[in-house]
XYZ file of C-alpha atoms in Angstrom:
775
model
C 32.491 117.914 -27.869
C 34.183 116.640 -31.043
C 36.928 115.088 -28.943
C 34.402 113.235 -26.759
C 32.619 111.884 -29.808
C 35.903 110.634 -31.243
C 36.806 108.996 -27.909
C 33.468 107.236 -27.694
C 33.740 106.098 -31.302
C 37.223 104.777 -30.667
C 36.050 102.986 -27.520
C 33.060 101.429 -29.301
C 35.271 100.370 -32.213
C 37.740 98.838 -29.805
C 35.023 96.876 -28.040
C 33.635 95.648 -31.360
C 37.139 94.745 -32.508
C 37.712 92.794 -29.277
C 34.397 91.009 -29.736
C 35.339 90.032 -33.285
C 38.736 88.860 -32.076
C 37.065 86.795 -29.351
C 34.589 85.389 -31.888
C 37.359 84.467 -34.305
C 39.306 82.980 -31.435
C 36.335 80.874 -30.459
C 35.787 79.852 -34.066
C 39.446 78.841 -34.277
C 39.125 76.963 -30.995
C 36.044 75.050 -32.211
C 36.911 74.581 -35.896
C 40.639 73.983 -35.636
C 41.895 73.250 -32.136
C 38.958 70.946 -31.180
C 37.526 70.269 -34.621
C 37.325 66.525 -34.236
C 35.452 66.695 -30.913
C 32.804 69.164 -32.079
C 32.406 67.468 -35.443
C 31.599 64.238 -33.580
C 29.079 66.081 -31.384
C 27.376 67.546 -34.459
C 27.425 64.167 -36.148
C 25.638 62.646 -33.184
C 22.886 65.211 -33.662
C 22.146 64.481 -37.307
C 23.191 60.826 -37.472
C 21.087 57.891 -36.254
C 21.704 54.169 -36.043
C 19.178 51.362 -36.425
C 19.623 47.694 -35.678
C 19.334 45.130 -38.451
C 17.888 42.029 -36.845
C 19.182 38.701 -38.071
C 17.107 35.555 -38.551
C 17.768 32.754 -36.102
C 18.512 29.509 -37.908
C 15.673 27.077 -38.513
C 15.557 23.565 -37.087
C 14.033 20.917 -39.354
C 13.527 17.184 -39.298
C 15.477 14.859 -41.616
C 13.040 15.519 -44.520
C 13.077 19.322 -44.203
C 9.853 19.755 -42.212
C 10.236 22.837 -40.011
C 10.303 22.158 -36.275
C 11.470 25.617 -35.094
C 11.773 28.950 -36.899
C 11.430 32.694 -36.455
C 7.982 34.241 -36.843
C 6.621 37.781 -36.877
C 5.648 39.178 -33.467
C 4.407 42.507 -32.139
C 4.776 44.388 -28.858
C 2.121 46.800 -27.564
C 3.197 50.155 -26.149
C 1.019 52.994 -24.791
C 1.843 56.697 -24.533
C 0.615 58.195 -21.224
C 1.584 61.658 -22.515
C -0.482 61.491 -25.720
C -3.463 59.747 -24.133
C -3.745 62.303 -21.302
C -3.326 65.223 -23.715
C -6.184 63.939 -25.875
C -8.378 63.168 -22.851
C -7.719 66.595 -21.309
C -8.763 68.380 -24.513
C -11.858 66.221 -25.057
C -13.078 64.636 -21.781
C -16.110 63.147 -23.533
C -13.856 60.708 -25.435
C -12.822 58.917 -22.222
C -9.832 57.377 -23.984
C -8.292 55.990 -20.792
C -11.495 54.085 -20.007
C -11.851 52.808 -23.575
C -8.233 51.664 -23.846
C -8.236 49.975 -20.447
C -11.435 48.081 -21.260
C -10.503 47.016 -24.810
C -6.911 45.993 -24.107
C -8.132 44.031 -21.090
C -10.614 42.254 -23.367
C -7.963 41.402 -25.978
C -4.953 40.597 -23.793
C -6.525 39.728 -20.465
C -4.355 42.227 -18.594
C -6.192 43.697 -15.579
C -7.669 47.148 -16.170
C -6.070 48.441 -12.958
C -2.611 47.558 -14.288
C -3.352 49.218 -17.621
C -4.459 52.424 -15.855
C -1.193 52.419 -13.885
C 0.724 52.238 -17.160
C -1.273 55.128 -18.653
C -0.823 57.210 -15.466
C 2.915 56.577 -15.188
C 5.132 59.665 -14.713
C 8.871 60.284 -14.706
C 10.837 61.488 -11.677
C 10.253 65.038 -12.924
C 6.488 64.582 -12.700
C 5.718 64.480 -16.433
C 3.930 61.651 -18.230
C 6.080 59.080 -19.994
C 6.211 59.277 -23.775
C 5.963 55.508 -24.164
C 5.486 52.463 -21.914
C 5.368 48.817 -23.051
C 2.535 46.570 -21.859
C 4.293 43.506 -20.444
C 4.152 40.587 -20.321
C 0.742 40.174 -21.968
C 1.444 42.622 -24.784
C 4.970 41.412 -25.420
C 5.740 39.547 -28.669
C 2.118 38.928 -29.575
C 0.949 36.835 -32.518
C -0.169 38.703 -35.607
C -3.858 37.922 -35.158
C -3.801 39.517 -31.687
C -1.929 42.528 -33.051
C -4.536 42.828 -35.828
C -7.314 43.196 -33.242
C -5.382 45.968 -31.504
C -4.724 47.658 -34.855
C -8.453 47.638 -35.618
C -9.154 49.219 -32.215
C -6.508 51.894 -32.817
C -8.139 52.700 -36.175
C -11.461 53.190 -34.383
C -9.879 55.703 -31.993
C -8.228 57.525 -34.895
C -11.619 57.851 -36.550
C -13.164 59.076 -33.278
C -10.492 61.680 -32.515
C -9.409 62.649 -36.007
C -5.815 62.223 -34.806
C -3.238 59.883 -36.288
C -1.417 59.498 -32.981
C -3.769 58.175 -30.309
C -1.044 56.812 -28.025
C -1.237 53.157 -29.116
C 1.846 51.702 -30.810
C 2.555 48.228 -32.206
C 6.279 47.571 -32.462
C 7.333 44.950 -35.016
C 9.487 42.197 -33.610
C 10.331 38.519 -33.994
C 9.853 35.508 -31.803
C 10.688 31.823 -31.919
C 7.830 29.678 -33.158
C 7.334 25.907 -32.940
C 4.696 24.914 -35.544
C 4.170 21.393 -34.166
C 3.452 22.478 -30.598
C 4.789 20.023 -28.039
C 6.273 17.658 -30.645
C 9.889 16.875 -29.673
C 9.768 19.702 -27.117
C 12.537 18.401 -24.820
C 14.795 17.861 -27.832
C 14.218 21.330 -29.276
C 14.030 23.282 -26.014
C 12.834 26.865 -26.335
C 13.880 30.497 -26.686
C 12.393 32.845 -24.095
C 10.602 36.065 -24.969
C 13.772 37.886 -23.929
C 15.593 36.024 -26.707
C 17.575 33.718 -24.408
C 17.993 30.065 -25.417
C 16.969 28.120 -22.322
C 17.269 24.383 -22.940
C 17.493 21.610 -25.509
C 19.211 22.071 -28.852
C 18.186 25.740 -28.880
C 20.635 26.239 -26.012
C 23.259 23.657 -26.992
C 23.518 25.060 -30.537
C 22.841 28.694 -29.627
C 26.144 29.955 -31.046
C 25.388 28.385 -34.431
C 21.698 29.272 -34.488
C 21.646 32.876 -33.258
C 23.690 34.580 -35.999
C 24.955 38.156 -35.614
C 23.034 41.413 -35.404
C 23.752 44.112 -37.998
C 23.244 47.889 -38.067
C 22.772 50.840 -40.422
C 23.951 54.381 -39.643
C 22.690 57.318 -41.730
C 22.308 61.110 -41.639
C 18.884 62.637 -40.996
C 17.225 66.030 -41.018
C 15.243 67.663 -38.225
C 12.201 65.520 -39.064
C 14.303 62.346 -38.784
C 14.085 61.804 -42.547
C 17.156 60.243 -44.140
C 19.199 62.728 -46.170
C 19.376 61.711 -49.821
C 23.056 62.627 -50.182
C 24.062 61.738 -46.623
C 26.671 59.209 -45.658
C 25.562 55.656 -44.894
C 27.419 53.024 -42.941
C 25.966 49.534 -42.901
C 26.930 46.299 -41.224
C 24.886 43.477 -42.654
C 23.136 41.104 -40.272
C 24.424 37.525 -40.404
C 21.647 34.958 -40.228
C 22.083 31.927 -38.008
C 22.930 28.474 -39.326
C 20.196 25.992 -40.131
C 20.114 22.659 -38.314
C 18.715 19.437 -39.757
C 17.925 16.733 -37.217
C 17.921 12.976 -37.645
C 14.365 13.002 -36.268
C 11.605 11.875 -38.624
C 8.569 14.004 -37.811
C 6.114 11.275 -38.793
C 7.782 8.642 -36.605
C 8.019 11.182 -33.789
C 4.310 11.842 -34.231
C 3.431 8.115 -34.144
C 5.454 7.752 -30.961
C 3.905 10.724 -29.209
C 0.346 9.757 -30.102
C 0.784 6.181 -28.847
C 2.628 7.321 -25.733
C 0.115 10.021 -24.812
C -2.777 7.606 -25.158
C -1.015 5.190 -22.800
C -0.075 8.053 -20.473
C -3.746 8.899 -20.021
C -4.509 5.231 -19.395
C -1.648 4.291 -17.056
C -1.162 7.592 -15.159
C 2.577 6.918 -14.660
C 5.249 9.094 -13.132
C 6.813 9.450 -16.577
C 7.179 7.688 -19.924
C 10.090 7.503 -22.348
C 10.525 6.152 -25.868
C 13.442 6.200 -28.317
C 13.528 5.010 -31.927
C 16.801 4.780 -33.848
C 18.291 3.410 -37.047
C 20.572 0.652 -35.678
C 22.931 0.850 -38.641
C 23.775 4.537 -38.186
C 22.361 5.300 -34.725
C 20.423 8.223 -36.181
C 17.696 8.993 -33.634
C 14.396 8.814 -35.531
C 12.214 9.740 -32.580
C 12.584 10.544 -28.893
C 9.689 11.121 -26.495
C 9.638 12.000 -22.811
C 6.361 12.537 -20.970
C 5.200 14.764 -19.435
C 6.200 17.303 -22.054
C 5.441 20.975 -22.758
C 4.565 23.389 -25.554
C 7.597 25.641 -26.191
C 5.267 28.298 -27.631
C 3.771 28.690 -24.134
C 6.625 27.492 -21.939
C 5.569 29.752 -19.056
C 2.395 27.695 -18.541
C 4.512 24.764 -17.316
C 6.597 26.588 -14.703
C 4.908 24.711 -11.844
C 5.811 21.281 -13.260
C 9.529 21.236 -13.971
C 9.376 17.517 -14.831
C 7.914 18.559 -18.186
C 11.274 20.109 -19.096
C 13.306 16.994 -18.289
C 14.389 14.673 -21.088
C 14.309 11.308 -19.345
C 15.884 9.631 -22.358
C 19.284 11.031 -21.369
C 18.767 12.637 -17.955
C 17.251 9.802 -15.888
C 18.609 6.425 -14.846
C 16.685 3.254 -14.169
C 17.415 -0.318 -13.227
C 16.607 -1.893 -16.587
C 15.242 -5.223 -15.396
C 14.935 -8.065 -17.890
C 15.672 -5.996 -21.005
C 19.292 -6.132 -19.776
C 19.231 -9.899 -20.341
C 19.872 -9.148 -24.033
C 23.435 -8.153 -23.126
C 23.942 -11.268 -20.989
C 22.607 -13.418 -23.832
C 24.823 -11.736 -26.435
C 27.912 -12.179 -24.250
C 27.154 -15.865 -23.654
C 26.549 -16.529 -27.354
C 29.743 -14.696 -28.296
C 31.764 -16.818 -25.850
C 30.146 -20.046 -27.101
C 28.432 -20.674 -23.777
C 24.782 -20.571 -24.878
C 23.270 -23.761 -26.223
C 19.540 -23.220 -26.652
C 18.840 -26.911 -26.106
C 20.886 -27.337 -22.926
C 18.747 -27.752 -19.839
C 18.881 -26.336 -16.337
C 16.658 -26.481 -13.250
C 14.574 -23.333 -13.024
C 13.087 -21.814 -9.899
C 16.087 -20.870 -7.765
C 19.872 -20.623 -7.898
C 22.278 -20.291 -4.980
C 24.660 -17.321 -4.654
C 27.750 -17.557 -2.378
C 27.395 -15.598 0.863
C 23.934 -14.408 -0.137
C 20.350 -15.505 -0.410
C 19.393 -17.332 -3.599
C 17.952 -15.694 -6.713
C 14.430 -16.810 -7.558
C 12.358 -16.819 -10.706
C 9.163 -14.786 -10.787
C 7.279 -18.090 -10.611
C 8.139 -19.571 -7.244
C 9.381 -23.112 -7.839
C 9.989 -22.300 -11.512
C 8.944 -24.476 -14.440
C 11.037 -27.494 -13.603
C 13.903 -28.564 -15.838
C 13.691 -26.516 -19.048
C 15.986 -25.491 -21.904
C 17.851 -22.214 -21.899
C 15.816 -21.112 -24.911
C 12.624 -21.671 -22.953
C 14.203 -19.792 -20.066
C 14.777 -16.862 -22.419
C 11.188 -16.954 -23.618
C 9.864 -17.085 -20.055
C 12.388 -14.457 -18.881
C 13.834 -16.754 -16.227
C 16.221 -14.936 -13.887
C 17.870 -18.220 -12.929
C 18.810 -18.948 -16.542
C 20.708 -15.682 -16.824
C 22.457 -16.014 -13.481
C 23.761 -19.346 -14.721
C 24.807 -17.882 -18.072
C 26.325 -14.618 -16.900
C 27.500 -15.269 -13.368
C 28.394 -18.971 -13.412
C 29.472 -19.623 -17.010
C 30.903 -16.261 -18.106
C 32.289 -15.345 -14.708
C 32.308 -11.987 -12.970
C 35.246 -10.403 -14.780
C 34.238 -11.434 -18.295
C 30.625 -10.418 -17.684
C 31.643 -6.985 -16.334
C 33.880 -6.519 -19.375
C 30.896 -7.004 -21.675
C 28.834 -4.516 -19.629
C 31.585 -1.945 -20.174
C 32.033 -2.840 -23.848
C 28.316 -2.320 -24.496
C 28.765 1.260 -23.258
C 27.078 1.153 -19.861
C 28.488 3.410 -17.170
C 29.659 5.869 -19.865
C 27.983 8.759 -21.649
C 27.012 7.894 -25.202
C 28.048 11.284 -26.583
C 24.676 12.221 -28.079
C 24.379 15.961 -28.794
C 21.942 16.638 -25.961
C 22.783 18.511 -22.775
C 22.509 16.911 -19.364
C 23.339 13.331 -20.333
C 24.338 11.223 -17.343
C 26.485 8.108 -17.305
C 24.562 5.760 -15.005
C 26.203 3.404 -12.535
C 27.652 -0.084 -13.073
C 29.786 -0.424 -9.947
C 29.472 -4.052 -8.813
C 30.922 -5.018 -5.416
C 29.258 -8.055 -3.871
C 28.735 -11.486 -5.361
C 25.025 -10.721 -5.294
C 25.625 -7.583 -7.374
C 27.225 -9.550 -10.198
C 24.517 -12.198 -10.121
C 21.723 -9.595 -10.043
C 23.248 -7.602 -12.897
C 22.816 -10.558 -15.254
C 19.043 -9.978 -15.164
C 19.084 -6.180 -14.851
C 19.363 -5.388 -11.141
C 22.282 -3.670 -9.360
C 23.027 -1.518 -12.433
C 21.401 1.782 -13.395
C 21.359 2.888 -17.015
C 19.840 5.582 -19.214
C 17.343 4.756 -21.975
C 19.764 6.048 -24.625
C 22.424 3.615 -23.373
C 19.928 0.767 -23.668
C 19.105 1.717 -27.248
C 22.769 2.041 -28.262
C 23.593 -1.376 -26.738
C 20.659 -3.205 -28.339
C 21.399 -1.475 -31.653
C 24.863 -3.047 -31.442
C 23.230 -6.472 -31.058
C 21.004 -5.721 -34.072
C 23.516 -4.186 -36.506
C 26.197 -6.832 -36.544
C 27.890 -6.110 -33.242
C 29.004 -2.466 -33.633
C 28.490 -0.090 -30.715
C 27.871 3.322 -32.305
C 27.585 6.875 -31.068
C 23.940 8.001 -31.223
C 23.294 11.236 -33.121
C 20.359 13.603 -33.243
C 21.990 16.255 -35.491
C 22.133 15.256 -39.145
C 23.749 18.403 -40.538
C 24.363 22.111 -39.922
C 24.210 24.470 -42.916
C 25.397 28.059 -43.197
C 22.972 30.019 -45.449
C 25.524 32.796 -45.808
C 28.354 30.684 -47.249
C 26.606 27.510 -48.358
C 28.911 25.466 -46.132
C 27.363 22.259 -44.779
C 28.723 20.034 -42.023
C 27.253 16.524 -42.051
C 27.365 14.177 -39.054
C 28.792 10.846 -40.142
C 28.051 7.522 -38.374
C 30.716 6.721 -35.789
C 31.632 3.229 -34.610
C 32.914 3.115 -31.027
C 33.942 -0.560 -30.972
C 33.029 -4.023 -32.200
C 31.394 -5.749 -29.215
C 30.205 -9.033 -30.721
C 30.639 -10.690 -34.125
C 28.157 -10.507 -36.991
C 27.498 -14.218 -36.576
C 26.664 -13.720 -32.889
C 24.444 -10.767 -33.790
C 22.469 -12.943 -36.205
C 22.037 -15.780 -33.694
C 20.931 -13.476 -30.872
C 18.371 -11.909 -33.188
C 16.911 -15.325 -33.979
C 16.668 -16.184 -30.286
C 15.069 -12.860 -29.370
C 12.603 -13.252 -32.224
C 11.186 -16.321 -30.470
C 10.489 -14.260 -27.345
C 7.970 -12.373 -29.513
C 6.789 -15.041 -31.952
C 6.034 -17.762 -29.372
C 2.385 -16.971 -28.680
C 2.180 -19.443 -25.799
C 5.110 -18.725 -23.461
C 6.895 -15.791 -25.104
C 6.821 -12.817 -22.708
C 7.007 -10.474 -25.690
C 4.068 -11.950 -27.603
C 2.058 -8.734 -27.277
C 4.612 -7.057 -29.552
C 4.036 -9.595 -32.343
C 3.139 -8.058 -35.731
C 1.978 -10.433 -38.428
C 4.190 -10.138 -41.468
C 7.264 -8.860 -39.650
C 10.071 -10.626 -37.826
C 10.367 -8.816 -34.490
C 13.169 -9.394 -31.976
C 12.543 -8.072 -28.500
C 12.638 -8.403 -24.753
C 10.355 -7.327 -21.952
C 11.423 -5.756 -18.699
C 9.647 -5.329 -15.345
C 11.959 -3.910 -12.693
C 11.195 -3.113 -9.082
C 12.217 0.399 -8.116
C 14.747 1.042 -5.406
C 13.292 3.314 -2.719
C 15.648 4.281 0.130
C 17.949 1.384 -0.701
C 15.195 -1.247 -0.667
C 13.268 -2.794 -3.557
C 9.678 -1.544 -3.357
C 6.902 -4.122 -3.610
C 4.483 -1.810 -5.433
C 6.598 0.461 -7.646
C 7.798 -0.779 -11.011
C 9.463 0.361 -14.219
C 8.016 -1.626 -17.120
C 9.634 -1.613 -20.541
C 10.058 -3.287 -23.897
C 12.973 -3.018 -26.314
C 13.287 -4.631 -29.715
C 14.086 -4.201 -33.384
C 12.715 -5.148 -36.789
C 12.897 -6.698 -39.259
C 15.284 -9.257 -37.763
C 16.791 -10.101 -41.150
C 17.591 -6.443 -41.971
C 16.942 -4.165 -38.948
C 15.577 -0.714 -39.784
C 14.426 0.430 -36.355
C 15.387 -0.289 -32.777
C 12.672 0.925 -30.423
C 12.590 1.246 -26.643
C 9.444 2.001 -24.612
C 9.603 2.625 -20.847
C 6.761 3.332 -18.407
C 7.891 4.554 -15.002
C 5.608 3.629 -12.116
C 2.243 2.986 -13.806
C -0.781 3.361 -11.576
C -1.844 -0.246 -12.285
C 0.584 -2.335 -10.208
C -0.216 -5.496 -12.200
C 1.243 -4.134 -15.444
C 4.438 -5.708 -16.697
C 6.684 -5.098 -19.656
C 4.685 -7.555 -21.750
C 1.257 -6.167 -20.892
C 2.115 -2.470 -20.492
C 4.994 -1.540 -22.800
C 4.804 -4.196 -25.546
C 1.440 -3.003 -26.987
C 2.808 0.553 -27.266
C 5.908 -0.817 -28.974
C 3.735 -2.755 -31.423
C 1.657 0.261 -32.451
C 4.694 2.493 -33.010
C 6.744 -0.178 -34.766
C 4.006 -1.160 -37.203
C 3.322 2.418 -38.327
C 7.016 3.262 -38.517
C 7.928 0.252 -40.657
C 5.180 1.086 -43.131
C 6.331 4.697 -43.172
C 9.863 3.547 -44.023
C 8.578 1.393 -46.870
C 9.139 -1.969 -45.187
C 6.349 -4.246 -46.453
C 4.877 -7.005 -44.271
C 5.082 -10.595 -45.392
C 2.045 -12.268 -43.800
C 2.756 -15.647 -42.255
C 1.265 -18.853 -43.643
C -0.669 -19.334 -40.420
C -2.479 -16.025 -40.779
C -3.290 -16.663 -44.440
C -4.649 -20.118 -43.700
C -6.686 -18.757 -40.790
C -8.297 -16.181 -43.050
C -9.120 -18.781 -45.685
C -10.566 -21.041 -43.005
C -12.811 -18.206 -41.869
C -13.891 -17.644 -45.481
C -11.997 -14.376 -45.802
C -9.860 -13.356 -48.698
C -6.317 -12.505 -47.781
C -5.944 -8.755 -47.394
C -3.191 -7.461 -49.659
C -0.343 -5.793 -47.859
C -0.193 -2.008 -48.067
C 2.004 -0.969 -50.979
C 4.737 1.610 -50.569
C 6.762 3.422 -53.184
C 9.302 6.185 -53.552
C 7.921 9.622 -54.437
C 9.402 10.926 -57.675
C 10.370 14.547 -58.382
C 7.645 16.248 -60.440
C 8.621 19.886 -59.906
C 8.619 21.804 -63.190
C 6.094 19.470 -64.827
C 2.604 20.519 -65.762
C -0.071 19.544 -63.266
C -1.498 16.883 -65.603
C 1.941 15.413 -66.300
C 2.764 15.330 -62.599
C -0.531 13.613 -61.723
C 0.047 11.061 -64.449
C 3.613 10.309 -63.346
C 2.595 9.955 -59.705
C -0.415 7.887 -60.704
C 1.904 5.423 -62.423
C 3.645 5.000 -59.049
C 0.326 4.446 -57.309
C -0.029 7.854 -55.650
C -3.130 10.045 -55.734
C -1.948 13.613 -56.392
C -3.828 16.631 -55.040
C -3.224 19.854 -57.029
C -3.364 23.213 -55.208
C -3.486 26.504 -57.090
C -4.332 27.644 -60.625
C -0.812 27.707 -62.091
C 0.331 25.658 -65.081
C 3.397 23.992 -63.561
C 4.287 22.400 -60.248
C 6.506 24.707 -58.166
C 6.681 22.537 -55.016
C 5.486 19.196 -53.707
C 4.917 17.422 -50.425
C 6.274 14.929 -49.469
C 9.558 15.778 -51.140
C 11.046 13.606 -53.854
C 12.743 10.489 -52.527
C 10.376 9.929 -49.595
C 9.121 6.354 -49.256
C 5.510 6.065 -48.092
C 2.355 3.992 -48.494
C 0.554 4.709 -51.747
C -2.568 5.357 -49.710
C -1.013 8.695 -48.712
C -1.638 11.710 -50.922
C 1.024 13.778 -52.640
C 0.242 17.519 -52.674
C 1.300 19.613 -55.662
C 1.553 23.407 -55.474
C 1.226 25.256 -58.791
C 1.574 28.746 -57.308
C 4.062 30.144 -54.809
C 1.114 31.432 -52.821
C -2.585 30.715 -53.109
C -3.510 34.167 -51.870
C -5.633 32.563 -49.179
C -5.525 29.389 -47.165
C -7.869 26.763 -48.642
C -10.475 25.038 -46.544
C -9.069 21.929 -44.893
C -12.258 20.635 -43.291
C -12.283 16.858 -43.145
C -8.527 16.389 -43.372
C -6.689 14.349 -40.779
C -4.262 16.274 -38.578
C -1.316 14.802 -40.447
C -2.694 15.824 -43.869
C -3.498 19.288 -42.511
C 0.031 19.733 -41.148
C 1.451 18.559 -44.486
C -0.653 21.108 -46.331
C 0.438 23.863 -43.931
C 4.046 22.915 -44.604
C 3.466 23.088 -48.347
C 1.821 26.492 -48.028
C 4.657 27.749 -45.840
C 2.219 28.487 -43.024
C 2.745 27.745 -39.343
C -0.062 25.707 -37.839
C -1.419 25.089 -34.345
C -4.149 22.573 -33.552
C -6.619 21.982 -30.758
C -8.711 18.890 -30.166
C -8.363 15.440 -31.727
C -9.427 13.743 -34.950
C -10.241 15.618 -38.166
C -10.255 19.311 -39.073
C -13.623 20.844 -38.248
C -12.748 24.530 -38.490
C -9.888 26.914 -39.098
C -8.723 30.506 -38.692
C -5.959 32.060 -40.770
C -4.182 35.387 -40.485
C -4.733 37.854 -43.299
C -1.404 37.046 -44.931
C -1.943 33.304 -44.531
C 1.308 32.815 -42.628
C -0.324 31.341 -39.526
C -3.237 29.004 -39.148
C -5.191 27.679 -36.196
C -7.239 24.538 -36.770
C -9.880 22.890 -34.609
C -10.253 19.109 -34.647
C -13.298 16.898 -34.087
C -13.426 13.134 -33.666
C -15.362 12.569 -36.901
C -14.898 14.325 -40.263
C -17.785 16.411 -41.594
C -20.172 14.288 -43.645
C -19.301 14.079 -47.326
C -15.886 15.644 -46.848
C -12.891 14.057 -48.567
C -9.354 15.112 -49.343
C -10.378 15.414 -52.988
C -13.240 17.764 -52.150
C -10.889 19.883 -50.083
C -8.433 20.009 -52.973
C -11.210 21.002 -55.365
C -12.056 23.947 -53.133
C -8.390 24.867 -52.905
C -8.001 24.876 -56.672
C -11.106 27.025 -57.000
C -9.721 29.460 -54.419
C -12.586 28.803 -52.000
C -12.273 29.105 -48.256
C -14.788 28.189 -45.579
C -16.269 30.930 -43.480
C -15.205 30.290 -39.915
C -17.032 31.556 -36.892
C -15.083 33.390 -34.233
C -13.644 30.919 -31.831
C -12.880 28.209 -34.424
C -9.376 26.895 -34.036
C -7.039 26.570 -31.131
C -5.315 29.076 -28.911
C -2.465 29.353 -30.216
C 11.159 14.214 -13.113
C 13.294 13.667 -10.797
C 15.774 10.810 -11.339
C 14.026 7.594 -10.507
C 16.994 5.718 -9.141
C 20.106 7.323 -7.782
C 22.162 4.172 -8.056
C 22.215 0.453 -7.493
C 21.046 -0.657 -4.073
C 23.047 -2.993 -1.860
C 20.909 -6.090 -2.333
C 23.219 -8.570 -0.607
C 20.665 -8.985 2.139
C 17.648 -8.930 -0.173
C 15.991 -12.039 -1.508
C 13.545 -10.096 -3.674
C 13.535 -11.468 -7.213
C 13.258 -9.416 -10.385
C 9.592 -8.872 -11.067
C 9.874 -10.895 -14.259
C 7.602 -10.488 -17.249
């Protein structure tokens, strides 16, 4: 018996010893032989990594007004697992029904689709932990998220549970505070974060920055360990882009163009404004356009995404005569007093070219031919006097048939291939060549600026907020096309096209007090190789003031519904409205003519003094009273916002030149705590105030602010406009409310919710006797 006990003890001890040896062997295997592998596995259990999202670079206009920036956004997610657990335990709550109904009411997503999301199961037959509500609940604005948050709080109160299966995930989205303003230039970033078109896509590498991350150790409750290791890679914000665009000039252009668009019902409209001395693009409009905040609403009309300024070609018609005139003057072949017989001119091996007026105006001077936009005059100048080769050389030297090099994607070169005698003759008055609007502007700018063809630019500078490095785009001269003397003479001739109120085709672009040089254009469209009798492209291009050009402006209307419209009657009035507002904005004062002054005196009227402009001085750091006094000495009425002692920011910024009738806003606090009432303000003043407050703003309607809605943090504002301001409302009264911290109560519902190429080339017109439509 003793021996058996000893044997069993020995056997048990041996087994235990073997187990310990196996355990130590395993420990050695894990801790020594494969230590690195198992340490990494353990690390993956207690270590987590989170993304650090970078800010995409902002895009601003030349004065710093934000055109595109990142904004807070929220994504809605539902938990089928949690919702069904709560409903199963308390059927009387009917959470599924409540959530489906309320989310449908807020987002507009069908209840049936919401129920499918809440009933969704995995392949294993269990409810999902979390499902996003897309696309309606994806990257929502804060005010929408706030409504969902309030609903979630109601369910928490009902159930007594913190987790009711409704989650709002913080995110970012791209926001365009001016809506459709400059939409084809800016492009847009999709909800997926992909840059789709415009400068957003072209400059995506500079704008997007680089995502960062943070890795840290956590406990079982996912709480970061105080003494744990941390690895961080900082996010790199994208670079900021400043455009040459002037938001105010862009706004003037869009307002005038949209009004005409509603009146003319054309296929499309295009306008470009540039500084002829630098070829900085001050404004560029292409209609129809779109709102990049809601780009998906325009999917059915792809023409809204096309920038006709660089992506469409047109036969320019009579605006091209400017190049023929400049070439003839440069070669000493244009004598304004020489005479020729208008009406018709013969072309070898082709039918003659006719003026728009059959039979012409008899024997007239070349200057009169310019004023009347005589095709015959320019055939004689360009085809007969200059000759084919010399004329074609000037076409090339002015940059036609070549891309300008502007920093916009999709630019096309146009066509200037001339084959037949008729082609060369027709090109002198703008047929047989197809050009882009940006080429037209660059060429006419060369005529205006002393003869220098320059590369147009829309990017003023790119700044890196991380390093402070700034790359500035400098003006670039391509070539000298004509002399300064020729430039001056051509300007004087073109001025008479506008100033001659009797026969000047451009007389509808005349602005009293300014010397305007310009030319009309009315070109028949080529349809299936034949000039159409009822489809036209009407245009006007010009610059001012002639003595010191500040703006060259081109307006084009493609196929207006009214077939009787010409460049003088259709495009010139639009040009006039934009040019007049833009010159005043740039501080160029009118000098009323003697005729207009005498006419006013004759009618018993006192001469109206010209609007005065001045440069805004820097008053930041001054007390409010000092700042108002200083600005008052310059003629500006200052509006003070906030209750602080000193000015911390101002709008417009120092250095801006503007009419003294415009207000200068002074901010004495970094934040007002709430958005002041803006009832009665014009849209422009309201947008300026939003900019000063650092709030993004969307508008609906037209006219003056009649109501507003702001988010709780004041970062986003929706304003409603009415055609007339509320009675007794002035900018000063609005400012008084702002200083007192008052804000109007706004009823729910106030505020807004948040082409194919025309011509594919020059037609063979050797067998066509159709004349240019003239002006």
